[in-house]
Structures are given as structure tokens and as C-alpha cells.
CSV table of C-alpha atoms in Angstrom, one decimal:
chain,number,residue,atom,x,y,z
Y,301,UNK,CA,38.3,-100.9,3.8
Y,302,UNK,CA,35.4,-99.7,1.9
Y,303,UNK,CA,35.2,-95.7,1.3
Y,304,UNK,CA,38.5,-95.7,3.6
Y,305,UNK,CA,36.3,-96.6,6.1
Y,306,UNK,CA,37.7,-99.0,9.1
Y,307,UNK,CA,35.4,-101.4,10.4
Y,308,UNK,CA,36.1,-103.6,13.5
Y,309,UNK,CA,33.7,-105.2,15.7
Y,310,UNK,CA,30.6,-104.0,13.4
Y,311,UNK,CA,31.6,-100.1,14.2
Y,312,UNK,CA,33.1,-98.1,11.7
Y,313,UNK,CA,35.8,-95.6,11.5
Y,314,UNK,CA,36.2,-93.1,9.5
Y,315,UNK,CA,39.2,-90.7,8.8
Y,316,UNK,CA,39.8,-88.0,11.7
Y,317,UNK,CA,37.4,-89.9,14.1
Y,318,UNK,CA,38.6,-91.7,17.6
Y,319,UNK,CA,36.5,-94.5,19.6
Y,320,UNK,CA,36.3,-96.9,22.1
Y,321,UNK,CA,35.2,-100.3,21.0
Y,322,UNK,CA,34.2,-103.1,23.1
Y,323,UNK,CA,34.5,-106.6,21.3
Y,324,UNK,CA,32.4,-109.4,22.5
Y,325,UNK,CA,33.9,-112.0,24.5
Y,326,UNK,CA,32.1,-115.3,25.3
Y,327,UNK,CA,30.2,-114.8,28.6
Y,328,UNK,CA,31.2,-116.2,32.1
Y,329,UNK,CA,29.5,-119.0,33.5
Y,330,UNK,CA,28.0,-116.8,36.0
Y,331,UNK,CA,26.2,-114.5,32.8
Y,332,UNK,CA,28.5,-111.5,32.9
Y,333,UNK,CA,29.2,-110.2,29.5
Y,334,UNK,CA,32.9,-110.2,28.9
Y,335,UNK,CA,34.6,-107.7,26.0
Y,336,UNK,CA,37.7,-106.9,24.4
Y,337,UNK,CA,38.2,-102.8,25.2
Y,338,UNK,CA,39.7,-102.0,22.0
Y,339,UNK,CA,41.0,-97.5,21.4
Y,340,UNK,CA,41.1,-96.5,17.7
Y,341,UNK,CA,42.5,-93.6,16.7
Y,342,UNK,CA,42.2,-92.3,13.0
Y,343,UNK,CA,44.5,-89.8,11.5
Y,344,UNK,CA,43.0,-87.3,8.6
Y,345,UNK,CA,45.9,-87.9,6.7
Y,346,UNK,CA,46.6,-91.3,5.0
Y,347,UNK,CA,49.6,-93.4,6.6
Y,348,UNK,CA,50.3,-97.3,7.9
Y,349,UNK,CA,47.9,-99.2,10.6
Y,350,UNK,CA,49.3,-100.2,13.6
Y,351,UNK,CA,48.1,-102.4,16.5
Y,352,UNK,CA,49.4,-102.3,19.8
Y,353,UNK,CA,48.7,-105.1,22.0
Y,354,UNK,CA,49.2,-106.1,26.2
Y,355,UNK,CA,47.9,-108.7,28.0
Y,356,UNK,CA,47.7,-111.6,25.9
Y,357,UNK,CA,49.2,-112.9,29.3
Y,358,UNK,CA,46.8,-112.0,32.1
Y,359,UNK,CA,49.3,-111.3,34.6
Y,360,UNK,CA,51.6,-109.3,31.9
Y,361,UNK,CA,50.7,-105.8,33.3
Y,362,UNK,CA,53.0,-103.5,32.6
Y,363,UNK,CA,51.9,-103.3,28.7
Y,364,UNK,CA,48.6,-102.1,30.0
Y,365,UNK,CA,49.8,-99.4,31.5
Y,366,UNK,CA,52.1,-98.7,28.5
Y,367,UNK,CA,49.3,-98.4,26.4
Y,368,UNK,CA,47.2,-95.9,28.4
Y,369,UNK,CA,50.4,-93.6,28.5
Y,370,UNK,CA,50.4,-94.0,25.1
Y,371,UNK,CA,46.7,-93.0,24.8
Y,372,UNK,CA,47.0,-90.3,26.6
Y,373,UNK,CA,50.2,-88.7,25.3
Y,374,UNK,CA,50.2,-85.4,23.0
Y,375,UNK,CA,52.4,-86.8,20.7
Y,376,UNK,CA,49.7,-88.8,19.1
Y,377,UNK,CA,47.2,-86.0,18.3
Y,378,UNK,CA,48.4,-85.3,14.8
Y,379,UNK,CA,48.6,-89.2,13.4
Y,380,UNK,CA,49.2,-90.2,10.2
Y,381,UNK,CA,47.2,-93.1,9.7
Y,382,UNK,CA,45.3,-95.1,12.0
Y,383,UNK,CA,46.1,-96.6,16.0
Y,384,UNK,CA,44.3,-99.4,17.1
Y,385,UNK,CA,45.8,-99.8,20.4
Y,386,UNK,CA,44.1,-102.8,22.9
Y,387,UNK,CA,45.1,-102.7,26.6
Y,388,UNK,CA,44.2,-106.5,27.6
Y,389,UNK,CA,43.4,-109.3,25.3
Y,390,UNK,CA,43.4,-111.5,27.7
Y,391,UNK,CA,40.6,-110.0,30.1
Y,392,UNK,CA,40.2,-113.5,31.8
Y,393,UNK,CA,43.7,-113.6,33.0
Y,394,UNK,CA,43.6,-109.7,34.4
Y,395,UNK,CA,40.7,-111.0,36.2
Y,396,UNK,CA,42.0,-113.9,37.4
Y,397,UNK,CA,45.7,-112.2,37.6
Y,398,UNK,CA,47.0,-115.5,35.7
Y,399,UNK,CA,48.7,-115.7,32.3
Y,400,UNK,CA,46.3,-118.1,31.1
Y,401,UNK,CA,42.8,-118.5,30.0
Y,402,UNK,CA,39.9,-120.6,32.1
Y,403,UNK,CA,40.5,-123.5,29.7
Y,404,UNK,CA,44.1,-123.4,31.2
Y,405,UNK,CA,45.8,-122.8,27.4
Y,406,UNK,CA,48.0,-120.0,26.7
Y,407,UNK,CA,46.8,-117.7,24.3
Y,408,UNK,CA,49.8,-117.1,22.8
Y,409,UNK,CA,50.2,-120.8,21.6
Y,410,UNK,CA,46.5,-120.7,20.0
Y,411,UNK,CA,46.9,-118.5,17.0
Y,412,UNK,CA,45.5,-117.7,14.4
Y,413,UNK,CA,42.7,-119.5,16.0
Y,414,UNK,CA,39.3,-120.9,15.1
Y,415,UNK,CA,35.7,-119.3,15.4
Y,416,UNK,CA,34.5,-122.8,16.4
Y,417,UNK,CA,37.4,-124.0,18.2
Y,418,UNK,CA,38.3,-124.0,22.3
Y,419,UNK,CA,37.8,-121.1,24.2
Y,420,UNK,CA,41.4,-119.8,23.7
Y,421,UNK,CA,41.1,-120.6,19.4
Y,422,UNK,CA,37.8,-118.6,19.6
Y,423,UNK,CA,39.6,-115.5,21.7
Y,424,UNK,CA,42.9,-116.0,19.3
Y,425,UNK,CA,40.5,-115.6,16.4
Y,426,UNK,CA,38.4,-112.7,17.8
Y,427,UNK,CA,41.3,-110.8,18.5
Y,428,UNK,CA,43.3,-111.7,14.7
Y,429,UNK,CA,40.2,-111.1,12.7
Y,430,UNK,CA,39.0,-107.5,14.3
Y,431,UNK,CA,42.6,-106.0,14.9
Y,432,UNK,CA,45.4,-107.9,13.5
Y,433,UNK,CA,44.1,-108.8,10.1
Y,434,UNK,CA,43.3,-105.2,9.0
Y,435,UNK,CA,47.2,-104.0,10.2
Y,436,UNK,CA,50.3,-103.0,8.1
Y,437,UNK,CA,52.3,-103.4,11.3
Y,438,UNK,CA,52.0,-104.3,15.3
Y,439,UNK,CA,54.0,-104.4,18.6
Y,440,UNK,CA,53.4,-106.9,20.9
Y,441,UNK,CA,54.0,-105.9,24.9
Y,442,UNK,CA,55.2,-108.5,27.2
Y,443,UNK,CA,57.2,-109.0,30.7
Y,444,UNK,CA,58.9,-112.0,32.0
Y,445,UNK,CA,57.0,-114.6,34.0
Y,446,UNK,CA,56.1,-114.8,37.5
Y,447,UNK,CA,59.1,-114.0,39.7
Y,448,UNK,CA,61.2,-113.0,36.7
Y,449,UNK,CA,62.1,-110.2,35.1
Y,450,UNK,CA,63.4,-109.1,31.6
Y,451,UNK,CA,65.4,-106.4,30.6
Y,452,UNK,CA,64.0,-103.9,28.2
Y,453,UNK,CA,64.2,-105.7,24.8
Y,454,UNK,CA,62.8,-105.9,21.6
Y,455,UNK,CA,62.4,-109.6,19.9
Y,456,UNK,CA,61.2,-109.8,15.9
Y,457,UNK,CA,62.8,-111.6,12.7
Y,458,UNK,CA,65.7,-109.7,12.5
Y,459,UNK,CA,66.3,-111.2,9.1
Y,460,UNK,CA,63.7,-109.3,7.9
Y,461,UNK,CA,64.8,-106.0,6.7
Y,462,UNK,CA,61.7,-104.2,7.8
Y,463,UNK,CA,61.2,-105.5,10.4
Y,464,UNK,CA,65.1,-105.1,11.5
Y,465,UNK,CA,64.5,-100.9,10.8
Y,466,UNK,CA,61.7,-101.3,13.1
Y,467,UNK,CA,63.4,-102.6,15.5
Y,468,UNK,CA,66.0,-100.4,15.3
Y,469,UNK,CA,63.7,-97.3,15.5
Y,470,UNK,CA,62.0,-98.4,18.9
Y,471,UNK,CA,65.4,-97.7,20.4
Y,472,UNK,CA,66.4,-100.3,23.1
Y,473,UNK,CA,69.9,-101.5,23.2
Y,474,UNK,CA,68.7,-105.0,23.1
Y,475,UNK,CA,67.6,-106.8,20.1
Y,476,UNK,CA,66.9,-110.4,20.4
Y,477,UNK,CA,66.6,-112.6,17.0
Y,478,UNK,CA,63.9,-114.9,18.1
Y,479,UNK,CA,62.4,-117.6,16.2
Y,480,UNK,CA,59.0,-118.3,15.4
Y,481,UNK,CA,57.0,-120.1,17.9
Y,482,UNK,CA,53.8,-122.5,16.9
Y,483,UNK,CA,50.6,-120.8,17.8
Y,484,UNK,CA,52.1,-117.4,18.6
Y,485,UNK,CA,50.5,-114.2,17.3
Y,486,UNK,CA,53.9,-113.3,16.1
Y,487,UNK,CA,54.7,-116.0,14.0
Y,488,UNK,CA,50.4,-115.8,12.6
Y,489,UNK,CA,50.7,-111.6,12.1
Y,490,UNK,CA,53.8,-113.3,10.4
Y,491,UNK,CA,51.8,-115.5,8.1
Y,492,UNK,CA,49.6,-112.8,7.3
Y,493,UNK,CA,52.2,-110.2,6.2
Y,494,UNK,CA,51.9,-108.3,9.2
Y,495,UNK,CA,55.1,-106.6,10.3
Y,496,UNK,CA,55.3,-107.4,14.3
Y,497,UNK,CA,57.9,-106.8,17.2
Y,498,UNK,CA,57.6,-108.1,20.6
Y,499,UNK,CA,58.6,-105.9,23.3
Y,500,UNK,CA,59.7,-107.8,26.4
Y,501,UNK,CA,60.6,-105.9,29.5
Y,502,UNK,CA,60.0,-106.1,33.7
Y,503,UNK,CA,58.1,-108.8,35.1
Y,504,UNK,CA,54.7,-109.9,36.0
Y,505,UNK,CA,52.0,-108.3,38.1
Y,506,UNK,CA,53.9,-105.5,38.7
Y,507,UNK,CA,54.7,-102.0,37.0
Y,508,UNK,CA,58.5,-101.1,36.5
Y,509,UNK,CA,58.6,-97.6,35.7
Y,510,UNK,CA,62.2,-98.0,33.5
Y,511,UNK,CA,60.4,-100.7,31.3
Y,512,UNK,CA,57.2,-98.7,30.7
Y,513,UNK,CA,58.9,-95.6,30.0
Y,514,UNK,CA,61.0,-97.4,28.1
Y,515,UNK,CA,57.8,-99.0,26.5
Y,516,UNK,CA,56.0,-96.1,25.2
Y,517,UNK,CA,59.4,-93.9,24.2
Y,518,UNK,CA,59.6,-97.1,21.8
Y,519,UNK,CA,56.5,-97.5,20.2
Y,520,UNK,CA,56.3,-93.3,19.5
Y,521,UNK,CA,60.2,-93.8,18.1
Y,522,UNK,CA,58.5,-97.0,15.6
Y,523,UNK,CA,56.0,-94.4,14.8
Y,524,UNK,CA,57.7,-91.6,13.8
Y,525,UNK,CA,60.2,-94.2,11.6
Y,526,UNK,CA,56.8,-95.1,9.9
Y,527,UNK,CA,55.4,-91.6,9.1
Y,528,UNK,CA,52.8,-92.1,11.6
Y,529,UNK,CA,54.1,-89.2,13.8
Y,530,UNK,CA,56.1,-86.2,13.0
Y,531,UNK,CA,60.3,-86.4,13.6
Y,532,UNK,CA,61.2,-85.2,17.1
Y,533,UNK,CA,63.1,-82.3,17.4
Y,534,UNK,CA,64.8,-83.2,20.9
Y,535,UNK,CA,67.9,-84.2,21.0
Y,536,UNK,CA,68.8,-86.9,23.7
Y,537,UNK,CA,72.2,-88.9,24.4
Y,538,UNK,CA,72.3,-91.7,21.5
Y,539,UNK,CA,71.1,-94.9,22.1
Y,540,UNK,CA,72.9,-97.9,20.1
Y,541,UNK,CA,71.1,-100.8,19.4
Y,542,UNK,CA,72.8,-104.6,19.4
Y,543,UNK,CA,71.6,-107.6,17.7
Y,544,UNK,CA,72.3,-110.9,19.4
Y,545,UNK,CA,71.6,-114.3,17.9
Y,546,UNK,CA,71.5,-116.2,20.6
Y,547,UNK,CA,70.7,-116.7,24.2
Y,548,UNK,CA,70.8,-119.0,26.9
Y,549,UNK,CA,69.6,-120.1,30.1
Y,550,UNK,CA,71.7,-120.6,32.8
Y,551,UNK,CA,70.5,-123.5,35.2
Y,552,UNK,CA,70.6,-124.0,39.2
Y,553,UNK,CA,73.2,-126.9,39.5
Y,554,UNK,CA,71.5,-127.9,43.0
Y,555,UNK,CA,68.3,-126.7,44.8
Y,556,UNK,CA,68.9,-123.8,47.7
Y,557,UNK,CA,68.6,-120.4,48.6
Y,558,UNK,CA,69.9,-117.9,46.3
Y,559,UNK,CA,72.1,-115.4,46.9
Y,560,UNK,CA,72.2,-113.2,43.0
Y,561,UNK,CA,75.3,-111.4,42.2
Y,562,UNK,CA,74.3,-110.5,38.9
Y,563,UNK,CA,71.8,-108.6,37.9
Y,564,UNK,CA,69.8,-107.3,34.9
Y,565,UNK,CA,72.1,-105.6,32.5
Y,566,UNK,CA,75.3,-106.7,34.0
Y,567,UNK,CA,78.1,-107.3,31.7
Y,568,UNK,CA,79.0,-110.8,32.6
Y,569,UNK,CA,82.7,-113.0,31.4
Y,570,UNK,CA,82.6,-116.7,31.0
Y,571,UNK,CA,83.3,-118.0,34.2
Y,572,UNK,CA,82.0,-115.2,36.4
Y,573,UNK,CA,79.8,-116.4,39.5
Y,574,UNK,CA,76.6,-115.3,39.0
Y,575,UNK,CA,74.9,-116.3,42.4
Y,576,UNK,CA,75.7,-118.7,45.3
Y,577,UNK,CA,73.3,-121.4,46.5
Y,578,UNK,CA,73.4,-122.6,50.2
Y,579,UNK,CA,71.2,-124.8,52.2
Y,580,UNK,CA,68.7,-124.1,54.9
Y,581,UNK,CA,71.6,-124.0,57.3
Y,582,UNK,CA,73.6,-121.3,55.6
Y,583,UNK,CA,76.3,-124.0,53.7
Y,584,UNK,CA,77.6,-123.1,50.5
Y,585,UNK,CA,76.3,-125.9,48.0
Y,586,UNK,CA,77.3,-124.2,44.8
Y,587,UNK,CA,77.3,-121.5,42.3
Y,588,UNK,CA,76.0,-120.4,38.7
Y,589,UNK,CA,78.5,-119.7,36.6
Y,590,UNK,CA,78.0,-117.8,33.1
Y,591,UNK,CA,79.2,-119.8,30.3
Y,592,UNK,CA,80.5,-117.2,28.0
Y,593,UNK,CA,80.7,-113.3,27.9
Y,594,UNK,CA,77.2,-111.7,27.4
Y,595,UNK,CA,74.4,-109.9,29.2
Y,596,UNK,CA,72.3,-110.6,31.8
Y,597,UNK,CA,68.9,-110.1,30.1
Y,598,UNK,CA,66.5,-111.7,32.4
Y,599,UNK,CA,66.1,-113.2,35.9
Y,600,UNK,CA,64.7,-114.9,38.2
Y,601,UNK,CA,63.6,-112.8,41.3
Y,602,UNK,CA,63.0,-114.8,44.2
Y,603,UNK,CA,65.8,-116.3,46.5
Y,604,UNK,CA,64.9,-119.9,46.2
Y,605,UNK,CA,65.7,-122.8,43.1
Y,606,UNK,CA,65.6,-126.1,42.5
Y,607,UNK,CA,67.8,-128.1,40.7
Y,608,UNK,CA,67.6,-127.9,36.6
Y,609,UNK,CA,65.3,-124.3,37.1
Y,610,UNK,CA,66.6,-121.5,34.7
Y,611,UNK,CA,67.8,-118.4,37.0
Y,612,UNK,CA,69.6,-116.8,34.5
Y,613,UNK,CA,69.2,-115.6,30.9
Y,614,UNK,CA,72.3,-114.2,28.6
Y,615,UNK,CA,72.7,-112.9,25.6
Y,616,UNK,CA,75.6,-113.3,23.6
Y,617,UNK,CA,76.8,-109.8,21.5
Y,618,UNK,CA,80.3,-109.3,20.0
Y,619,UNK,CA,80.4,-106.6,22.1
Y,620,UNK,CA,78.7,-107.2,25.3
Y,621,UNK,CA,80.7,-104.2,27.2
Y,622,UNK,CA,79.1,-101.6,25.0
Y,623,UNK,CA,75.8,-103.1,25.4
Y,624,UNK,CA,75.6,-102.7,28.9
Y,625,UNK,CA,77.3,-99.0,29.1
Y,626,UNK,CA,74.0,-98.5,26.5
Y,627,UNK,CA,71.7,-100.2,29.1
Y,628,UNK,CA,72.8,-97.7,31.5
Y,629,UNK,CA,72.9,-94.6,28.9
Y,630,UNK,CA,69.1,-95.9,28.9
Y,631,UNK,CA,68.6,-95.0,32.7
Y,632,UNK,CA,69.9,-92.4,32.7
Y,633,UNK,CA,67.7,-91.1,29.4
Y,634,UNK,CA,64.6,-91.9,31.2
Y,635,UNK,CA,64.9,-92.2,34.9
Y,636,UNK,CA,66.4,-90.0,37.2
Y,637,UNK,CA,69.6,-91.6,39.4
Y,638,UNK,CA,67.8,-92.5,42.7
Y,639,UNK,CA,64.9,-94.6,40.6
Y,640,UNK,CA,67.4,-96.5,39.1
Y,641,UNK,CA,66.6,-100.0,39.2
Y,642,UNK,CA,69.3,-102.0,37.7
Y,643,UNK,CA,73.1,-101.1,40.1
């Protein structure tokens, strides 16, 4: 920054000011001008730069709507620093409500990109030169796929000691150590020495209230860690946080109709029957079975599988009990009884 001035997408920034920027986008086939809507807010006072991002899957949505709570919310007016928060990266795929881009590649494989490259390396690029690139810091917002959902979690480099505070500050029971994936903007904010965490959390097209709440509580808890924001003064039930170093899928040992047993947050022992698959007819078949004690951190939704498909997803914790009295200490925090969704 020249003069402490911010520049992205040819406008600049200075200190104190807030704007709405619209990067360019190639074009659709049918001439409409396509744009990245990109919110920049500038404290007076010197501090970190952070980048919040949704949408780099089209049909992610609840990050979008995370991000315009977050806009919106008083506890941003007296920043420290600078937020450059961007509602949809991946405009094609909100169009087209699909997680991927026309050229059918995932724009979270195509980082860091290439300004001459296919049309997802050119959006990857766009996107990591104007915003990511200029950033101390950055959270990530994601949901489960289609027809699955994810529990509230955070997922970074836990190795990291910076990035582990982070974490920690964001204020979700569950932390994930997840390893770097080829082509992800994680692993190239990464590269760049750009501290990132990935929020995961509800599932696609369509808004969970828990995880969005959940959402923006986090990303105001990172910033007031940072100095960005000022230390709150309320005083809520305490949240612990768990790191687990590993997860797995569990798998539909035949194809059926699903009847789920567990659901998201449950404590689960090895051994415990997690759902029962029948046949068109109503005949038991078989049933998933967790492997070993953990938490049920994702699903899958609808009450049909075939054979080898992932229904399933565990963590493993030392302590998996706590975890999920924490989960439910989260509820409560944020939802009131009846809008529960996890029983």
C-alpha cells in the first residue's frame, strides 16, 4: 500500500473510508457483464487485513448470508484495520445454483490461478490477486455438499500456532486438522503467508440459522482476538473448543433406503448402529455401524444410498462426550429451544 492507501480492482481505499467494489468477471456468452461484488471497510486506526469469503461453491449459500449479517452488524463500526468481505466468488454457480463454474472445474482446486489460464485459473487469479494477496489473515465459509450437512466447524493447520489461536478464538467446539488440498485457496493463502481458516457448517442451497449464527458470532470472536474489534463485555456460558486429528467416512455396506439414527452432533461408541438400510419392500438389508467413539460431524440428508456412498462423517476426540455436551452448550448460546435443529 502506497500512502496507506488500499487498492483493489483500480479503486482505492483510504483509512476511515467504506465501498462497494465490483471486480470484473469475464462476460457470458450472451454479453452480460459479470463482477465480483466485493465490501471494504477501512478502520481510522491501523490493525490486520482480513478477507472474508462465501461462495467459492455456487450452491454454498449460507456464507453469503453470513457475510451480509456481518455487514450489517454494529459491532464492526469502530474497526481496527481494514474488512474486505466478498459475498460470492463464484457468481456463476449462484446463478446457475451449482458448485461449479461453466467450464465444469471447481474453483477451489484452481488456485492460485493464472491470468491466461481456463476460466476457473482466470477467476482463481482475479479473486487471489485483488483480495487475498493484500491480506494478513482470511476465513473461508463453506457448507457440506448437496444433500449433506456439516456441523458447525472450523478446519485450518492446527500445527500452526497462529493459526491454532485463531481457531480457538472463532469459538466452535469443533476443530478439524485438515491437510492441505492441491489447488485450494487455503493451501495458496497458505503459500502466500496468509493466515486462513475454513469454516464449514449446514449444507447446500439452504440457510441453517444455527450455522449462520454460528458463522458470524465466529468471525467477530477472530476479530476481536486480532485487535480488529474491541473485547466484548458480555458474558455467555463457555464454549470449549476440541481438536481432532482425524476423521472418517462411514460407508453404506448395501444400497437402500435409509432410515438415520444418528444425527449431527451425536456422541457415537464404536459399534453403535448408526442407520438401517432396507429394500423397496421394507426388509432390513443392513446397518452402518460407527467404527470407533467420536462425533457425528456431517451427514448425508436424503433417505436413499448406494453401496460404497459416504453417509456418515466422524471425528475422533479423546473426549468425544464433552464435545457433544459443548455442541449443545452451542444451541443453546444461540438458538432458542424450539429452533433447535440437532435432537
Amino acid at each position: 500500500m502506497v500512502n496507506n492507501v488500499l487498492t483493489i480492482g483500480g479503486v482505492n481505499i483510504a483509512p476511515g473510508e467504506t465501498k462497494k467494489i465490483e471486480l470484473e468477471m469475464p462476460p457470458l456468452y450472451t454479453a452480460t457483464n459479470m463482477s465480483i461484488p466485493v465490501y471494504v471497510k477501512r478502520g481510522k486506526r491501523p490493525g490486520p487485513i482480513m478477507f472474508v469469503s462465501a461462495a467459492i461453491h455456487g450452491d454454498e449459500l449460507n456464507g453469503i448470508e453470513i457475510v451480509g449479517r456481518l455487514i450489517r452488524s454494529k459491532a464492526i463500526e469502530r474497526l481496527r484495520g481494514t474488512l474486505i468481505a466478498v459475498p460470492m466468488v463464484n457468481v456463476y454457480g449462484v446463478l446457475n445454483q451449482s458448485r461449479y463454474l461453466p467450464d465444469r472445474r471447481d474453483l477451489n482446486r484452481s488456485f492460485p490461478g493464472s491470468k491466461k489460464g481456463s476460466l476457473a485459473g482466470r477467476l482463481a487469479n482475479l479473486f487471489f490477486k485483488e483480495v487475498v494477496s493484500k491480506c494478513d489473515v482470511g476465513i473461508d465459509l463453506h457448507t457440506g455438499a448437496i444433500h449433506r450437512s456439516n456441523l458447525p466447524q472450523v478446519r485450518a493447520d492446527l500445527d500452526d500456532a497462529e493459526v491454532l489461536e485463531m481457531a480457538k478464538a472463532f469459538g466452535v467446539p469443533v476443530l478439524l486438522n485438515a491437510e492441505l488440498r492441491d489447488g485450494s485457496l487455503r493451501e495458496a493463502a497458505s503459500e502466500s503467508g496468509v493466515k486462513i481458516l475454513l469454516y464449514e457448517a449446514g449444507q447446500a442451497l439452504r440457510y441453517d440459522e444455527f450455522s449462520i449464527r454460528a458463522g458470524v458470532r465466529g468471525i467477530i470472536n477472530t476479530m476481536r482476538h486480532l485487535g480488529m474489534l474491541n473485547k466484548s463485555r458480555s458474558k455467555g456460558h463457555n464454549i470449549e473448543r476440541f481438536i481432532a486429528r482425524q476423521s472418517g467416512w462411514v460407508r453404506a455396506p448395501e444400497s437402500g433406503f435409509v432410515t438415520h439414527l444418528a444425527q449431527l452432533g451425536d456422541h457415537v461408541e464404536k459399534g453403535d448402529k448408526l442407520a438401517i438400510i432396507a429394500d423397496p419392500f421394507g426388509n432390513y438389508l443392513d446397518s452402518l455401524e460407527s467404527p470407533a467413539e467420536g462425533v457425528v460431524i456431517g451427514k448425508q440428508n436424503i433417505p436413499l444410498t448406494q453401496e460404497g456412498e459416504a453417509v456418515y462423517h466422524i471425528a475422533y476426540f479423546s473426549e468425544p462426550d464433552t464435545v457433544a455436551e459443548h455442541v449443545e452448550l452451542l444451541q443453546d448460546n444461540l438458538l432458542p429451544p424450539e429452533q433447535h435443529p440437532i435432537s
